[in-house]
PDB file of C-alpha atoms and ligand atoms in Angstrom:
ATOM      1  CA  MET A 832      19.758   7.049  10.737  1.00 83.00           C
ATOM      2  CA  ARG A 833      17.164   4.377  11.220  1.00 97.00           C
ATOM      3  CA  LYS A 834      18.526   1.048  12.315  1.00 97.00           C
ATOM      4  CA  PRO A 835      17.036  -1.829  10.458  1.00 98.00           C
ATOM      5  CA  LEU A 836      14.945  -4.217  12.450  1.00 98.00           C
ATOM      6  CA  VAL A 837      13.955  -7.754  11.414  1.00 98.00           C
ATOM      7  CA  ALA A 838      11.453  -9.416  13.564  1.00 98.00           C
ATOM      8  CA  GLY A 839      10.295 -13.099  13.402  1.00 98.00           C
ATOM      9  CA  ASN A 840       6.725 -13.613  14.201  1.00 98.00           C
ATOM     10  CA  TRP A 841       6.379 -17.132  15.017  1.00 98.00           C
ATOM     11  CA  LYS A 842       2.581 -16.921  15.225  1.00 98.00           C
ATOM     12  CA  MET A 843       1.078 -20.012  16.900  1.00 98.00           C
ATOM     13  CA  ASN A 844       4.228 -22.191  16.258  1.00 98.00           C
ATOM     14  CA  LYS A 845       6.813 -23.770  18.253  1.00 98.00           C
ATOM     15  CA  THR A 846       6.752 -25.263  21.832  1.00 98.00           C
ATOM     16  CA  HIS A 847       9.102 -23.691  24.518  1.00 98.00           C
ATOM     17  CA  LEU A 848      11.470 -26.618  23.844  1.00 98.00           C
ATOM     18  CA  ASP A 849      11.480 -25.915  19.975  1.00 98.00           C
ATOM     19  CA  ALA A 850      12.096 -22.350  20.938  1.00 98.00           C
ATOM     20  CA  ILE A 851      15.241 -23.035  22.748  1.00 98.00           C
ATOM     21  CA  HIS A 852      16.727 -24.981  19.904  1.00 98.00           C
ATOM     22  CA  PHE A 853      15.825 -22.235  17.637  1.00 98.00           C
ATOM     23  CA  VAL A 854      17.585 -19.710  19.630  1.00 98.00           C
ATOM     24  CA  GLU A 855      20.763 -21.842  19.879  1.00 97.00           C
ATOM     25  CA  GLU A 856      20.564 -22.532  16.056  1.00 97.00           C
ATOM     26  CA  LEU A 857      20.050 -18.817  15.118  1.00 97.00           C
ATOM     27  CA  GLY A 858      23.119 -17.884  17.383  1.00 97.00           C
ATOM     28  CA  HIS A 859      25.116 -20.259  15.418  1.00 96.00           C
ATOM     29  CA  HIS A 860      23.993 -18.902  12.072  1.00 97.00           C
ATOM     30  CA  LEU A 861      24.636 -15.313  13.122  1.00 96.00           C
ATOM     31  CA  ALA A 862      27.925 -15.934  14.961  1.00 94.00           C
ATOM     32  CA  ASP A 863      30.042 -13.947  12.564  1.00 92.00           C
ATOM     33  CA  PHE A 864      27.536 -11.289  11.808  1.00 93.00           C
ATOM     34  CA  ASP A 865      27.862  -7.850  13.031  1.00 89.00           C
ATOM     35  CA  GLN A 866      24.721  -7.451  15.026  1.00 87.00           C
ATOM     36  CA  ASP A 867      25.221  -3.827  15.548  1.00 91.00           C
ATOM     37  CA  ARG A 868      24.031  -3.287  11.984  1.00 93.00           C
ATOM     38  CA  VAL A 869      20.590  -4.929  12.358  1.00 97.00           C
ATOM     39  CA  GLU A 870      18.256  -5.304  15.359  1.00 97.00           C
ATOM     40  CA  VAL A 871      16.950  -8.878  15.514  1.00 98.00           C
ATOM     41  CA  VAL A 872      13.687  -9.464  17.309  1.00 98.00           C
ATOM     42  CA  LEU A 873      11.937 -12.902  18.149  1.00 98.00           C
ATOM     43  CA  VAL A 874       8.338 -12.744  18.644  1.00 98.00           C
ATOM     44  CA  PRO A 875       7.347 -16.264  19.967  1.00 98.00           C
ATOM     45  CA  PRO A 876       4.048 -17.344  21.374  1.00 98.00           C
ATOM     46  CA  PHE A 877       3.466 -16.404  24.987  1.00 98.00           C
ATOM     47  CA  THR A 878       4.272 -19.914  26.293  1.00 98.00           C
ATOM     48  CA  ALA A 879       7.908 -19.644  24.741  1.00 98.00           C
ATOM     49  CA  LEU A 880       8.760 -16.041  25.858  1.00 98.00           C
ATOM     50  CA  ARG A 881      10.368 -17.072  28.919  1.00 98.00           C
ATOM     51  CA  SER A 882      12.467 -19.818  27.224  1.00 98.00           C
ATOM     52  CA  VAL A 883      13.469 -17.469  24.522  1.00 98.00           C
ATOM     53  CA  GLN A 884      14.548 -14.721  26.982  1.00 98.00           C
ATOM     54  CA  THR A 885      16.577 -17.052  29.230  1.00 97.00           C
ATOM     55  CA  THR A 886      18.209 -18.899  26.397  1.00 97.00           C
ATOM     56  CA  THR A 887      19.085 -15.534  24.750  1.00 96.00           C
ATOM     57  CA  GLU A 888      20.630 -14.229  28.034  1.00 95.00           C
ATOM     58  CA  ASP A 889      22.414 -17.459  28.849  1.00 94.00           C
ATOM     59  CA  ARG A 890      24.049 -17.523  25.301  1.00 92.00           C
ATOM     60  CA  HIS A 891      24.710 -13.789  25.550  1.00 90.00           C
ATOM     61  CA  GLN A 892      22.814 -13.416  22.337  1.00 91.00           C
ATOM     62  CA  GLU A 893      21.635 -10.009  21.282  1.00 92.00           C
ATOM     63  CA  PHE A 894      18.219 -10.813  20.162  1.00 97.00           C
ATOM     64  CA  GLY A 895      15.398  -8.516  21.441  1.00 97.00           C
ATOM     65  CA  LEU A 896      12.156 -10.142  22.559  1.00 98.00           C
ATOM     66  CA  GLY A 897       8.660  -9.360  21.556  1.00 98.00           C
ATOM     67  CA  ALA A 898       5.163 -10.564  22.161  1.00 98.00           C
ATOM     68  CA  GLN A 899       2.440 -11.031  19.592  1.00 98.00           C
ATOM     69  CA  ASN A 900      -0.442  -9.261  21.438  1.00 98.00           C
ATOM     70  CA  MET A 901      -1.523  -8.213  24.873  1.00 98.00           C
ATOM     71  CA  HIS A 902      -4.514  -6.666  26.779  1.00 98.00           C
ATOM     72  CA  TRP A 903      -4.483  -3.012  27.463  1.00 98.00           C
ATOM     73  CA  GLU A 904      -5.316  -3.371  31.231  1.00 98.00           C
ATOM     74  CA  SER A 905      -2.506  -4.060  33.804  1.00 98.00           C
ATOM     75  CA  ASP A 906      -4.605  -6.793  35.667  1.00 98.00           C
ATOM     76  CA  GLY A 907      -8.149  -7.996  36.398  1.00 98.00           C
ATOM     77  CA  ALA A 908     -10.756 -10.577  35.447  1.00 98.00           C
ATOM     78  CA  PHE A 909      -9.748 -11.163  31.796  1.00 98.00           C
ATOM     79  CA  THR A 910      -9.613 -14.824  31.369  1.00 98.00           C
ATOM     80  CA  GLY A 911      -7.108 -15.905  28.822  1.00 98.00           C
ATOM     81  CA  GLU A 912      -5.360 -12.491  28.403  1.00 98.00           C
ATOM     82  CA  VAL A 913      -1.862 -11.375  29.167  1.00 98.00           C
ATOM     83  CA  SER A 914      -0.877  -7.732  30.476  1.00 98.00           C
ATOM     84  CA  PRO A 915       1.744  -5.283  29.656  1.00 98.00           C
ATOM     85  CA  PRO A 916       3.379  -5.679  33.234  1.00 98.00           C
ATOM     86  CA  MET A 917       3.572  -9.413  32.586  1.00 98.00           C
ATOM     87  CA  LEU A 918       5.259  -9.032  29.437  1.00 98.00           C
ATOM     88  CA  LYS A 919       7.734  -6.254  30.780  1.00 98.00           C
ATOM     89  CA  ALA A 920       8.569  -8.724  33.800  1.00 98.00           C
ATOM     90  CA  LEU A 921       9.631 -11.180  31.036  1.00 97.00           C
ATOM     91  CA  ARG A 922      11.906  -8.574  29.591  1.00 97.00           C
ATOM     92  CA  CYS A 923       9.967  -8.108  26.448  1.00 98.00           C
ATOM     93  CA  ASP A 924      11.121  -5.092  24.525  1.00 98.00           C
ATOM     94  CA  TYR A 925       8.394  -5.159  21.876  1.00 98.00           C
ATOM     95  CA  VAL A 926       4.779  -6.145  21.405  1.00 99.00           C
ATOM     96  CA  VAL A 927       3.121  -6.461  18.033  1.00 99.00           C
ATOM     97  CA  LEU A 928      -0.192  -4.854  17.958  1.00 98.00           C
ATOM     98  CA  GLY A 929      -3.065  -4.830  15.416  1.00 98.00           C
ATOM     99  CA  HIS A 930      -1.833  -7.762  13.289  1.00 98.00           C
ATOM    100  CA  SER A 931      -4.225  -8.429  10.578  1.00 98.00           C
ATOM    101  CA  GLU A 932      -4.916 -12.027  12.036  1.00 97.00           C
ATOM    102  CA  ARG A 933      -5.967 -10.285  15.260  1.00 98.00           C
ATOM    103  CA  ARG A 934      -8.022  -7.779  13.409  1.00 98.00           C
ATOM    104  CA  GLU A 935      -9.733 -10.350  11.132  1.00 96.00           C
ATOM    105  CA  LEU A 936     -10.035 -13.394  13.410  1.00 97.00           C
ATOM    106  CA  PHE A 937     -10.292 -11.790  16.872  1.00 97.00           C
ATOM    107  CA  PHE A 938     -12.192  -8.547  15.733  1.00 97.00           C
ATOM    108  CA  GLU A 939      -9.816  -6.025  16.914  1.00 98.00           C
ATOM    109  CA  THR A 940     -10.621  -2.520  15.925  1.00 98.00           C
ATOM    110  CA  ASP A 941      -8.470   0.607  15.395  1.00 98.00           C
ATOM    111  CA  GLU A 942      -9.891   1.796  18.792  1.00 98.00           C
ATOM    112  CA  ILE A 943      -8.645  -1.458  20.595  1.00 98.00           C
ATOM    113  CA  VAL A 944      -5.329  -1.116  18.706  1.00 98.00           C
ATOM    114  CA  ASN A 945      -5.075   2.458  20.016  1.00 98.00           C
ATOM    115  CA  ARG A 946      -5.790   1.508  23.749  1.00 98.00           C
ATOM    116  CA  LYS A 947      -3.195  -1.232  23.500  1.00 98.00           C
ATOM    117  CA  MET A 948      -0.662   1.367  21.960  1.00 98.00           C
ATOM    118  CA  LYS A 949      -1.058   3.627  24.897  1.00 98.00           C
ATOM    119  CA  ALA A 950      -0.646   0.685  27.381  1.00 98.00           C
ATOM    120  CA  ALA A 951       2.477  -0.380  25.607  1.00 98.00           C
ATOM    121  CA  PHE A 952       4.094   2.881  26.012  1.00 98.00           C
ATOM    122  CA  GLU A 953       2.901   3.327  29.675  1.00 98.00           C
ATOM    123  CA  HIS A 954       4.702   0.086  30.596  1.00 98.00           C
ATOM    124  CA  GLY A 955       7.876   0.777  28.411  1.00 98.00           C
ATOM    125  CA  LEU A 956       7.085  -1.585  25.628  1.00 98.00           C
ATOM    126  CA  VAL A 957       7.765  -0.628  21.993  1.00 98.00           C
ATOM    127  CA  PRO A 958       4.827  -1.428  19.789  1.00 98.00           C
ATOM    128  CA  ILE A 959       5.130  -2.792  16.487  1.00 99.00           C
ATOM    129  CA  MET A 960       1.749  -1.552  15.018  1.00 98.00           C
ATOM    130  CA  CYS A 961       0.589  -3.484  11.930  1.00 98.00           C
ATOM    131  CA  CYS A 962      -1.566  -2.046   8.964  1.00 98.00           C
ATOM    132  CA  GLY A 963      -2.387  -3.184   5.591  1.00 98.00           C
ATOM    133  CA  GLU A 964      -5.117  -3.650   2.998  1.00 97.00           C
ATOM    134  CA  THR A 965      -7.089  -6.640   1.696  1.00 96.00           C
ATOM    135  CA  ASP A 966      -6.952  -7.814  -1.769  1.00 95.00           C
ATOM    136  CA  GLU A 967     -10.484  -6.402  -2.293  1.00 95.00           C
ATOM    137  CA  GLU A 968      -9.383  -2.884  -1.049  1.00 97.00           C
ATOM    138  CA  ARG A 969      -6.293  -3.046  -3.191  1.00 95.00           C
ATOM    139  CA  GLU A 970      -8.103  -3.786  -6.314  1.00 93.00           C
ATOM    140  CA  ALA A 971     -10.518  -0.960  -5.501  1.00 96.00           C
ATOM    141  CA  GLY A 972      -7.625   1.455  -5.220  1.00 96.00           C
ATOM    142  CA  ARG A 973      -8.171   1.884  -1.503  1.00 97.00           C
ATOM    143  CA  THR A 974      -4.711   0.922  -0.190  1.00 97.00           C
ATOM    144  CA  GLN A 975      -3.423   4.373   0.837  1.00 97.00           C
ATOM    145  CA  SER A 976      -6.725   5.441   2.354  1.00 98.00           C
ATOM    146  CA  LYS A 977      -6.922   2.107   4.350  1.00 98.00           C
ATOM    147  CA  VAL A 978      -3.503   2.282   5.889  1.00 98.00           C
ATOM    148  CA  GLU A 979      -3.865   6.060   6.536  1.00 98.00           C
ATOM    149  CA  THR A 980      -7.028   5.384   8.710  1.00 98.00           C
ATOM    150  CA  GLN A 981      -5.207   2.663  10.591  1.00 98.00           C
ATOM    151  CA  VAL A 982      -2.156   4.465  11.198  1.00 98.00           C
ATOM    152  CA  THR A 983      -3.783   7.653  12.316  1.00 98.00           C
ATOM    153  CA  GLN A 984      -6.369   5.995  14.473  1.00 98.00           C
ATOM    154  CA  GLY A 985      -3.811   3.616  15.997  1.00 98.00           C
ATOM    155  CA  LEU A 986      -1.640   6.538  16.947  1.00 98.00           C
ATOM    156  CA  GLU A 987      -4.382   8.839  18.101  1.00 98.00           C
ATOM    157  CA  GLY A 988      -3.494  10.836  21.319  1.00 98.00           C
ATOM    158  CA  LEU A 989       0.122   9.637  21.437  1.00 98.00           C
ATOM    159  CA  SER A 990       2.878  12.399  21.921  1.00 98.00           C
ATOM    160  CA  ASN A 991       5.281  13.049  19.140  1.00 98.00           C
ATOM    161  CA  GLU A 992       7.976  11.356  21.214  1.00 98.00           C
ATOM    162  CA  ARG A 993       5.922   8.128  21.368  1.00 98.00           C
ATOM    163  CA  VAL A 994       4.974   8.339  17.887  1.00 98.00           C
ATOM    164  CA  ALA A 995       8.805   8.576  16.834  1.00 98.00           C
ATOM    165  CA  ALA A 996       9.596   5.540  18.929  1.00 98.00           C
ATOM    166  CA  THR A 997       6.760   3.241  17.253  1.00 98.00           C
ATOM    167  CA  VAL A 998       7.651   0.717  14.800  1.00 98.00           C
ATOM    168  CA  VAL A 999       4.958   0.425  12.086  1.00 98.00           C
ATOM    169  CA  ALA A1000       4.588  -2.768   9.947  1.00 98.00           C
ATOM    170  CA  TYR A1001       2.899  -2.465   6.574  1.00 98.00           C
ATOM    171  CA  GLU A1002       1.563  -5.927   5.796  1.00 98.00           C
ATOM    172  CA  PRO A1003      -0.720  -6.146   2.892  1.00 97.00           C
ATOM    173  CA  ILE A1004      -3.182  -8.936   3.910  1.00 96.00           C
ATOM    174  CA  TRP A1005      -3.252 -10.588   0.458  1.00 94.00           C
ATOM    175  CA  ALA A1006       0.546 -11.125   0.914  1.00 93.00           C
ATOM    176  CA  ILE A1007       0.487 -12.661   4.347  1.00 90.00           C
ATOM    177  CA  GLY A1008       1.312 -16.507   4.187  1.00 89.00           C
ATOM    178  CA  THR A1009       0.214 -16.746   0.510  1.00 91.00           C
ATOM    179  CA  GLY A1010       3.482 -16.578  -0.978  1.00 88.00           C
ATOM    180  CA  LYS A1011       2.712 -13.521  -2.803  1.00 87.00           C
ATOM    181  CA  THR A1012       4.827 -10.591  -2.056  1.00 87.00           C
ATOM    182  CA  ALA A1013       4.344  -6.954  -2.847  1.00 90.00           C
ATOM    183  CA  THR A1014       6.928  -5.879  -5.369  1.00 95.00           C
ATOM    184  CA  PRO A1015       9.515  -3.749  -3.773  1.00 97.00           C
ATOM    185  CA  GLU A1016       8.356  -0.758  -5.648  1.00 97.00           C
ATOM    186  CA  ASP A1017       4.612  -1.240  -4.398  1.00 96.00           C
ATOM    187  CA  ALA A1018       5.822  -1.718  -0.904  1.00 97.00           C
ATOM    188  CA  GLN A1019       8.004   1.278  -1.045  1.00 98.00           C
ATOM    189  CA  SER A1020       5.270   3.459  -2.466  1.00 98.00           C
ATOM    190  CA  THR A1021       2.822   2.445   0.361  1.00 98.00           C
ATOM    191  CA  ILE A1022       5.341   2.859   3.055  1.00 98.00           C
ATOM    192  CA  ALA A1023       6.561   6.186   1.588  1.00 98.00           C
ATOM    193  CA  HIS A1024       2.810   7.209   1.775  1.00 98.00           C
ATOM    194  CA  ILE A1025       2.696   6.033   5.533  1.00 98.00           C
ATOM    195  CA  ARG A1026       5.690   8.366   6.250  1.00 98.00           C
ATOM    196  CA  TYR A1027       4.036  11.233   4.351  1.00 98.00           C
ATOM    197  CA  VAL A1028       0.907  10.712   6.730  1.00 98.00           C
ATOM    198  CA  LEU A1029       3.240  10.754   9.709  1.00 98.00           C
ATOM    199  CA  ARG A1030       4.952  13.899   8.486  1.00 98.00           C
ATOM    200  CA  SER A1031       1.833  15.686   7.794  1.00 98.00           C
ATOM    201  CA  ALA A1032       0.600  14.901  11.422  1.00 98.00           C
ATOM    202  CA  HIS A1033       3.866  14.946  13.378  1.00 98.00           C
ATOM    203  CA  GLY A1034       6.383  16.881  11.446  1.00 98.00           C
ATOM    204  CA  PRO A1035       9.479  15.720   9.406  1.00 98.00           C
ATOM    205  CA  GLU A1036      11.692  14.883  12.476  1.00 98.00           C
ATOM    206  CA  VAL A1037       9.099  12.282  13.764  1.00 98.00           C
ATOM    207  CA  ALA A1038       8.539  10.809  10.330  1.00 98.00           C
ATOM    208  CA  ASP A1039      12.132  10.398   9.635  1.00 98.00           C
ATOM    209  CA  ALA A1040      12.506   8.573  13.036  1.00 98.00           C
ATOM    210  CA  VAL A1041       9.737   6.121  12.711  1.00 98.00           C
ATOM    211  CA  ARG A1042      10.774   2.597  11.474  1.00 98.00           C
ATOM    212  CA  ILE A1043       8.601   1.074   8.980  1.00 98.00           C
ATOM    213  CA  LEU A1044       8.875  -2.566   8.245  1.00 98.00           C
ATOM    214  CA  TYR A1045       7.347  -4.584   5.314  1.00 98.00           C
ATOM    215  CA  GLY A1046       5.789  -7.956   6.155  1.00 97.00           C
ATOM    216  CA  GLY A1047       4.044 -10.498   3.895  1.00 96.00           C
ATOM    217  CA  SER A1048       5.875 -13.511   2.372  1.00 95.00           C
ATOM    218  CA  VAL A1049       9.334 -12.107   3.154  1.00 97.00           C
ATOM    219  CA  LYS A1050      11.875 -14.761   2.362  1.00 97.00           C
ATOM    220  CA  ALA A1051      15.585 -15.122   1.955  1.00 97.00           C
ATOM    221  CA  GLY A1052      15.275 -14.705  -1.880  1.00 97.00           C
ATOM    222  CA  ASN A1053      13.359 -11.496  -1.732  1.00 97.00           C
ATOM    223  CA  ALA A1054      14.419  -9.827   1.472  1.00 98.00           C
ATOM    224  CA  ALA A1055      17.366  -7.785   0.069  1.00 98.00           C
ATOM    225  CA  SER A1056      15.309  -6.111  -2.710  1.00 98.00           C
ATOM    226  CA  LEU A1057      12.572  -5.178  -0.319  1.00 98.00           C
ATOM    227  CA  PHE A1058      14.962  -3.957   2.472  1.00 98.00           C
ATOM    228  CA  GLY A1059      16.950  -2.114  -0.040  1.00 97.00           C
ATOM    229  CA  GLN A1060      14.093   0.441  -0.669  1.00 98.00           C
ATOM    230  CA  PRO A1061      14.583   3.690   0.853  1.00 97.00           C
ATOM    231  CA  ASP A1062      11.724   3.881   3.218  1.00 98.00           C
ATOM    232  CA  ILE A1063      11.706   0.211   4.192  1.00 98.00           C
ATOM    233  CA  ASP A1064      13.516  -0.400   7.416  1.00 98.00           C
ATOM    234  CA  GLY A1065      13.481  -4.139   7.741  1.00 98.00           C
ATOM    235  CA  GLY A1066      10.709  -6.840   7.923  1.00 98.00           C
ATOM    236  CA  LEU A1067       8.133  -8.593   9.975  1.00 98.00           C
ATOM    237  CA  VAL A1068       8.567 -12.115   8.969  1.00 98.00           C
ATOM    238  CA  GLY A1069       6.037 -14.862   9.482  1.00 98.00           C
ATOM    239  CA  GLY A1070       6.529 -18.263   7.828  1.00 97.00           C
ATOM    240  CA  ALA A1071      10.090 -17.834   6.904  1.00 98.00           C
ATOM    241  CA  SER A1072      11.039 -16.952  10.432  1.00 98.00           C
ATOM    242  CA  LEU A1073      10.421 -20.527  11.599  1.00 98.00           C
ATOM    243  CA  GLU A1074      13.624 -21.909  10.253  1.00 98.00           C
ATOM    244  CA  ALA A1075      16.705 -20.529  11.968  1.00 98.00           C
ATOM    245  CA  GLY A1076      18.859 -20.693   8.591  1.00 98.00           C
ATOM    246  CA  GLU A1077      16.397 -18.981   6.437  1.00 98.00           C
ATOM    247  CA  PHE A1078      15.608 -16.409   9.182  1.00 98.00           C
ATOM    248  CA  ALA A1079      19.445 -15.726   9.568  1.00 98.00           C
ATOM    249  CA  GLN A1080      19.834 -15.081   5.785  1.00 98.00           C
ATOM    250  CA  ILE A1081      16.972 -12.646   5.960  1.00 98.00           C
ATOM    251  CA  VAL A1082      18.549 -10.808   8.817  1.00 98.00           C
ATOM    252  CA  LYS A1083      21.740 -10.546   6.748  1.00 97.00           C
ATOM    253  CA  ALA A1084      19.862  -9.144   3.774  1.00 97.00           C
ATOM    254  CA  ALA A1085      19.212  -5.877   5.656  1.00 95.00           C
ATOM    255  CA  PRO A1086      21.336  -3.012   4.426  1.00 89.00           C
TER     256      PRO A1086
HETATM  257  P1  PGA B 817       4.328 -14.278   6.440  1.00 96.09           P
HETATM  258  O1  PGA B 817       3.649 -13.517   7.763  1.00 96.09           O
HETATM  259  O2  PGA B 817       5.700 -13.944   6.338  1.00 96.09           O
HETATM  260  O3  PGA B 817       4.070 -15.751   6.859  1.00 96.09           O
HETATM  261  O4  PGA B 817       3.564 -13.881   5.124  1.00 96.09           O
HETATM  262  C1  PGA B 817       3.893 -12.181   7.910  1.00 96.09           C
HETATM  263  C2  PGA B 817       3.137 -11.676   9.130  1.00 96.09           C
HETATM  264  O5  PGA B 817       2.077 -12.003   9.239  1.00 96.09           O
HETATM  265  O6  PGA B 817       3.768 -11.039  10.011  1.00 96.09           O
END
């Protein structure tokens, strides 16, 4: 059984002070919720990681911690970058890799994503590897081939054990931050295809173990129908994760 995961990707939002308030508020909203059912992961900007980690621990909250990106090297002359051991030392559990905003705005390629995937596992971080098609690719009927390439190249050279531990996030680019959401049926169909690709390359046990999230304008109002699909194991939530009340409702929508 795959445990649902709901991750809140704050992107470039919230100071560390905002983050402390958020964690307290979210704890309030989820006080009576059985958190064994759903894994909740907060993905703040680097500057708020420490505050989220300490507030979560002080309040005995069971929120996982993730970073939005990292470099693949452990240290060195890479001004402005953050390394896997730095994230591990902050008790990060997860790292989002290959988000479409990194790919489109910061020119990350599948090869770069693959290097980062390997580095994440080397340092005990679980990658949340993103994939998804543009509007143009979707119109041209290239959704499946696009995600297939991204998933295959991103996972290149990883052992079956590591592939099984990976979290994949399918995020159609046209749905990110636009208010347009893929229909649950469309999201299910692409995610089922990703699982098929994993099954073909790594076998049924690995494919059944990988958690695949949907992302792209997930909100309190549409989360239950998305998360209710057989192959969708939760969500990577951007805009709607910034408000603790709405994010809590999304968490509660997981089956
Ligand atoms: P959104 O972002 O929920 O604001 O569409 C999702 C994401 O980019 O992870």
